[in-house]
mmCIF file of C-alpha atoms in Angstrom:
data_model
loop_
_atom_site.group_PDB
_atom_site.id
_atom_site.type_symbol
_atom_site.label_atom_id
_atom_site.label_comp_id
_atom_site.label_asym_id
_atom_site.label_seq_id
_atom_site.Cartn_x
_atom_site.Cartn_y
_atom_site.Cartn_z
ATOM 1 C CA MET A 1 -37.972 -1.490 -6.769
ATOM 2 C CA SER A 2 -37.188 -1.083 -10.296
ATOM 3 C CA PRO A 3 -33.862 -2.674 -11.513
ATOM 4 C CA ALA A 4 -33.483 0.208 -13.956
ATOM 5 C CA HIS A 5 -32.171 2.292 -10.856
ATOM 6 C CA PRO A 6 -29.946 -0.061 -8.792
ATOM 7 C CA GLY A 7 -27.952 2.801 -7.399
ATOM 8 C CA PHE A 8 -31.101 4.329 -5.806
ATOM 9 C CA TYR A 9 -32.316 0.914 -4.428
ATOM 10 C CA VAL A 10 -28.933 0.317 -2.928
ATOM 11 C CA ALA A 11 -28.832 3.797 -1.281
ATOM 12 C CA LEU A 12 -32.200 3.485 0.063
ATOM 13 C CA SER A 13 -31.581 0.073 1.471
ATOM 14 C CA SER A 14 -28.507 1.323 3.149
ATOM 15 C CA LEU A 15 -30.387 4.134 4.887
ATOM 16 C CA THR A 16 -33.317 1.828 5.950
ATOM 17 C CA THR A 17 -33.141 -1.957 6.368
ATOM 18 C CA SER A 18 -29.483 -2.379 6.278
ATOM 19 C CA PHE A 19 -28.704 0.855 8.510
ATOM 20 C CA GLY A 20 -28.265 -1.155 11.596
ATOM 21 C CA SER A 21 -25.832 -3.564 10.280
ATOM 22 C CA ILE A 22 -23.802 -0.669 8.790
ATOM 23 C CA CYS A 23 -23.672 1.161 12.269
ATOM 24 C CA PHE A 24 -22.675 -2.081 13.884
ATOM 25 C CA GLY A 25 -19.976 -2.850 11.383
ATOM 26 C CA SER A 26 -18.589 0.685 11.633
ATOM 27 C CA LEU A 27 -18.181 0.377 15.365
ATOM 28 C CA ILE A 28 -16.564 -2.952 15.117
ATOM 29 C CA VAL A 29 -14.124 -1.837 12.176
ATOM 30 C CA ALA A 30 -13.013 1.196 14.003
ATOM 31 C CA ILE A 31 -12.087 -0.844 17.180
ATOM 32 C CA ILE A 32 -10.222 -3.219 15.077
ATOM 33 C CA GLN A 33 -8.347 -0.559 13.163
ATOM 34 C CA ALA A 34 -7.383 1.188 16.430
ATOM 35 C CA LEU A 35 -6.097 -2.265 17.759
ATOM 36 C CA ARG A 36 -4.051 -2.946 14.622
ATOM 37 C CA GLN A 37 -2.484 0.447 14.722
ATOM 38 C CA LEU A 38 -1.692 -0.076 18.407
ATOM 39 C CA ALA A 39 -0.222 -3.526 17.600
ATOM 40 C CA ASN A 40 1.943 -2.097 14.805
ATOM 41 C CA GLN A 41 3.265 0.614 17.141
ATOM 42 C CA MET A 42 4.329 -2.039 19.713
ATOM 43 C CA ARG A 43 5.821 -4.135 17.066
ATOM 44 C CA GLN A 44 8.019 -1.247 16.036
ATOM 45 C CA GLN A 45 9.369 -0.480 19.305
ATOM 46 C CA ASP A 46 10.822 -4.029 19.349
ATOM 47 C CA ASP A 47 10.480 -4.479 23.089
ATOM 48 C CA GLY A 48 10.036 -8.101 24.369
ATOM 49 C CA ILE A 49 6.842 -7.545 26.273
ATOM 50 C CA LEU A 50 5.398 -5.208 23.777
ATOM 51 C CA LEU A 51 6.379 -7.479 20.830
ATOM 52 C CA CYS A 52 4.562 -10.325 22.676
ATOM 53 C CA LEU A 53 1.301 -8.253 23.169
ATOM 54 C CA ALA A 54 1.560 -7.032 19.465
ATOM 55 C CA GLU A 55 1.736 -10.611 18.250
ATOM 56 C CA CYS A 56 -1.281 -11.630 20.428
ATOM 57 C CA ILE A 57 -3.292 -8.732 19.233
ATOM 58 C CA LEU A 58 -2.572 -9.268 15.561
ATOM 59 C CA SER A 59 -3.179 -13.077 15.822
ATOM 60 C CA CYS A 60 -6.761 -12.279 17.419
ATOM 61 C CA LEU A 61 -7.330 -9.801 14.562
ATOM 62 C CA GLU A 62 -6.494 -12.170 12.081
ATOM 63 C CA SER A 63 -9.222 -14.542 13.367
ATOM 64 C CA ILE A 64 -11.999 -12.113 13.583
ATOM 65 C CA VAL A 65 -11.303 -10.081 10.470
ATOM 66 C CA GLU A 66 -13.034 -12.696 8.481
ATOM 67 C CA TYR A 67 -16.279 -11.366 9.801
ATOM 68 C CA PHE A 68 -15.503 -7.900 10.621
ATOM 69 C CA ASN A 69 -13.914 -6.077 7.672
ATOM 70 C CA LYS A 70 -14.715 -3.014 5.431
ATOM 71 C CA TRP A 71 -15.573 -4.992 2.439
ATOM 72 C CA ALA A 72 -18.615 -6.316 4.184
ATOM 73 C CA TYR A 73 -20.396 -2.985 3.678
ATOM 74 C CA VAL A 74 -20.567 -3.637 -0.068
ATOM 75 C CA TYR A 75 -22.626 -6.973 0.369
ATOM 76 C CA VAL A 76 -24.732 -5.212 3.030
ATOM 77 C CA GLY A 77 -25.815 -2.483 0.947
ATOM 78 C CA ILE A 78 -26.361 -4.574 -2.362
ATOM 79 C CA TYR A 79 -27.808 -7.765 -1.035
ATOM 80 C CA GLY A 80 -29.204 -6.763 2.603
ATOM 81 C CA TYR A 81 -26.985 -9.445 4.498
ATOM 82 C CA SER A 82 -26.442 -8.936 7.954
ATOM 83 C CA TYR A 83 -22.967 -7.607 8.728
ATOM 84 C CA LEU A 84 -21.524 -10.907 9.986
ATOM 85 C CA GLU A 85 -23.004 -12.726 7.165
ATOM 86 C CA ALA A 86 -21.666 -10.215 4.794
ATOM 87 C CA GLY A 87 -18.146 -10.275 6.261
ATOM 88 C CA LYS A 88 -18.037 -14.005 5.983
ATOM 89 C CA ASN A 89 -19.192 -14.141 2.324
ATOM 90 C CA VAL A 90 -16.857 -11.493 0.948
ATOM 91 C CA MET A 91 -13.908 -12.936 2.553
ATOM 92 C CA THR A 92 -14.908 -16.356 1.088
ATOM 93 C CA LEU A 93 -15.236 -14.632 -2.282
ATOM 94 C CA PHE A 94 -11.615 -13.278 -2.000
ATOM 95 C CA LYS A 95 -10.141 -16.386 -0.846
ATOM 96 C CA ASN A 96 -11.865 -18.311 -3.830
ATOM 97 C CA ARG A 97 -10.386 -15.859 -6.234
ATOM 98 C CA GLY A 98 -6.883 -15.851 -4.560
ATOM 99 C CA TRP A 99 -7.200 -12.130 -3.921
ATOM 100 C CA GLU A 100 -5.715 -11.959 -0.253
ATOM 101 C CA ALA A 101 -2.797 -10.014 -1.438
ATOM 102 C CA ILE A 102 -4.872 -7.481 -3.298
ATOM 103 C CA ILE A 103 -7.112 -6.669 -0.347
ATOM 104 C CA ALA A 104 -4.198 -6.595 2.211
ATOM 105 C CA ASP A 105 -2.307 -3.980 -0.105
ATOM 106 C CA ASP A 106 -4.374 -1.173 1.138
ATOM 107 C CA LEU A 107 -2.793 1.756 -0.577
ATOM 108 C CA VAL A 108 -5.948 3.578 -1.458
ATOM 109 C CA SER A 109 -7.182 4.373 2.046
ATOM 110 C CA ARG A 110 -3.641 5.535 2.815
ATOM 111 C CA THR A 111 -3.481 7.790 -0.253
ATOM 112 C CA LEU A 112 -6.967 9.289 0.595
ATOM 113 C CA PHE A 113 -6.002 9.704 4.282
ATOM 114 C CA LEU A 114 -2.879 11.623 2.937
ATOM 115 C CA LEU A 115 -4.949 13.783 0.904
ATOM 116 C CA SER A 116 -7.180 14.618 3.908
ATOM 117 C CA LEU A 117 -4.173 15.593 5.855
ATOM 118 C CA VAL A 118 -3.077 17.893 2.858
ATOM 119 C CA VAL A 119 -6.486 19.379 2.838
ATOM 120 C CA GLY A 120 -6.525 19.877 6.574
ATOM 121 C CA GLY A 121 -3.066 21.544 6.356
ATOM 122 C CA VAL A 122 -4.361 23.954 3.730
ATOM 123 C CA ALA A 123 -7.515 24.795 5.880
ATOM 124 C CA GLY A 124 -5.323 25.367 8.769
ATOM 125 C CA GLY A 125 -2.969 27.697 6.803
ATOM 126 C CA VAL A 126 -6.193 29.746 5.695
ATOM 127 C CA GLY A 127 -7.191 29.982 9.243
ATOM 128 C CA ALA A 128 -3.830 31.185 10.508
ATOM 129 C CA ALA A 129 -3.797 33.616 7.567
ATOM 130 C CA ALA A 130 -7.131 34.788 8.749
ATOM 131 C CA ALA A 131 -5.954 35.270 12.321
ATOM 132 C CA ASN A 132 -2.963 37.483 11.039
ATOM 133 C CA PHE A 133 -4.746 39.559 8.442
ATOM 134 C CA THR A 134 -8.251 39.944 9.947
ATOM 135 C CA ASP A 135 -9.792 40.868 13.112
ATOM 136 C CA TRP A 136 -11.889 37.639 13.422
ATOM 137 C CA PHE A 137 -9.992 36.314 16.394
ATOM 138 C CA ASP A 138 -9.103 39.331 18.284
ATOM 139 C CA GLY A 139 -11.194 38.506 21.266
ATOM 140 C CA ILE A 140 -9.333 35.323 21.805
ATOM 141 C CA GLU A 141 -6.516 35.185 24.296
ATOM 142 C CA GLY A 142 -3.257 33.320 23.603
ATOM 143 C CA ASN A 143 -1.502 32.440 20.287
ATOM 144 C CA THR A 144 -4.329 33.131 17.910
ATOM 145 C CA SER A 145 -2.471 31.944 15.005
ATOM 146 C CA ALA A 146 -1.906 28.418 16.319
ATOM 147 C CA ILE A 147 -5.530 28.230 17.634
ATOM 148 C CA SER A 148 -7.002 29.389 14.223
ATOM 149 C CA PHE A 149 -4.573 26.893 12.475
ATOM 150 C CA PHE A 150 -5.817 23.993 14.590
ATOM 151 C CA ILE A 151 -9.407 24.839 14.275
ATOM 152 C CA GLY A 152 -8.996 25.080 10.390
ATOM 153 C CA PHE A 153 -7.000 21.901 10.343
ATOM 154 C CA LEU A 154 -9.715 20.051 12.203
ATOM 155 C CA ILE A 155 -12.379 21.301 9.955
ATOM 156 C CA GLY A 156 -10.530 20.616 6.877
ATOM 157 C CA LEU A 157 -9.446 17.332 8.004
ATOM 158 C CA VAL A 158 -13.175 16.213 9.158
ATOM 159 C CA LEU A 159 -14.649 17.442 5.805
ATOM 160 C CA ALA A 160 -11.936 16.009 3.456
ATOM 161 C CA SER A 161 -12.321 12.651 5.380
ATOM 162 C CA ILE A 162 -15.918 12.562 4.804
ATOM 163 C CA LEU A 163 -15.519 13.294 0.975
ATOM 164 C CA MET A 164 -12.697 10.827 0.614
ATOM 165 C CA SER A 165 -14.669 8.105 2.434
ATOM 166 C CA VAL A 166 -17.169 8.436 -0.544
ATOM 167 C CA ILE A 167 -14.173 7.751 -2.931
ATOM 168 C CA GLY A 168 -12.834 4.800 -0.800
ATOM 169 C CA SER A 169 -16.389 3.128 -0.711
ATOM 170 C CA GLY A 170 -16.505 3.447 -4.506
ATOM 171 C CA VAL A 171 -13.053 1.848 -4.790
ATOM 172 C CA ASN A 172 -14.162 -0.985 -2.454
ATOM 173 C CA THR A 173 -17.433 -1.548 -4.296
ATOM 174 C CA VAL A 174 -15.601 -1.871 -7.612
ATOM 175 C CA ILE A 175 -13.174 -4.368 -6.242
ATOM 176 C CA VAL A 176 -15.815 -6.590 -4.732
ATOM 177 C CA LEU A 177 -18.123 -6.555 -7.770
ATOM 178 C CA PHE A 178 -15.187 -7.176 -10.115
ATOM 179 C CA ALA A 179 -14.197 -10.145 -7.938
ATOM 180 C CA GLU A 180 -17.776 -11.511 -7.899
ATOM 181 C CA ALA A 181 -18.831 -10.946 -11.509
ATOM 182 C CA PRO A 182 -15.868 -10.403 -13.870
ATOM 183 C CA ALA A 183 -17.634 -12.070 -16.766
ATOM 184 C CA GLU A 184 -20.678 -9.671 -16.366
ATOM 185 C CA PHE A 185 -18.413 -6.743 -16.295
ATOM 186 C CA GLN A 186 -16.485 -7.729 -19.466
ATOM 187 C CA ALA A 187 -19.862 -8.308 -21.326
ATOM 188 C CA ASN A 188 -21.293 -4.957 -20.425
ATOM 189 C CA TYR A 189 -18.238 -2.683 -20.205
ATOM 190 C CA PRO A 190 -15.332 -4.448 -22.130
ATOM 191 C CA GLU A 191 -13.158 -1.322 -22.480
ATOM 192 C CA LEU A 192 -13.011 -0.661 -18.905
ATOM 193 C CA SER A 193 -12.789 -4.306 -17.862
ATOM 194 C CA ASN A 194 -9.778 -4.578 -20.245
ATOM 195 C CA LYS A 195 -8.121 -1.620 -18.730
ATOM 196 C CA MET A 196 -8.680 -2.815 -15.121
ATOM 197 C CA ARG A 197 -7.382 -6.313 -16.088
ATOM 198 C CA GLU A 198 -4.209 -4.799 -17.664
ATOM 199 C CA ALA A 199 -3.522 -2.584 -14.670
ATOM 200 C CA TRP A 200 -4.117 -5.425 -12.196
ATOM 201 C CA GLN A 201 -2.136 -7.877 -14.197
ATOM 202 C CA ASP A 202 0.890 -5.544 -14.021
ATOM 203 C CA ALA A 203 0.446 -5.064 -10.253
ATOM 204 C CA TYR A 204 -0.518 -8.558 -9.333
ATOM 205 C CA PRO A 205 0.520 -11.176 -12.027
ATOM 206 C CA GLY A 206 -1.466 -14.286 -12.297
ATOM 207 C CA LEU A 207 -4.400 -13.073 -9.770
ATOM 208 C CA VAL A 208 -6.687 -11.646 -12.285
#
């Protein structure tokens, strides 16, 4: 494949030879995220037994996150690694750079999720307005405003989450590639590289 079109090559690889690794990783990461959320809720309840279970779950997650993490998708798409190999390599990269604090500070995904909720709320409001001012839901029994709001919220949340995941994946790719080849980035795009270095130096002094 021509190196003049790396984006096309990566997209094609992700949809063909690396598709299985991406699907496998998506399943594992979803399970890990659910377990982490459950553990955090147990920890907040501050119950003796629940706190013990939370610490046990979190310790197990810490041991397997080296292989199962969202950053691995970048290596899978670019280099065609298997998911486990990609997870191991990318975490080794971050550890060598001393970037554990950067990847742990996951503000981007939270912001994008908040935006998805906002879009879902707006879509739900549109649905509720449609129920009140049109005859689209006249055949539905019950509280049509609540039902239409829920339907609109669900549709808006799903569509927004899909769009926001593209942005999140782009951010993850930039972080991984900047960690792997900062000199090449500086040589080819000095202005962007300097802006990124300055911003990260303010947020994480001494890590960049």
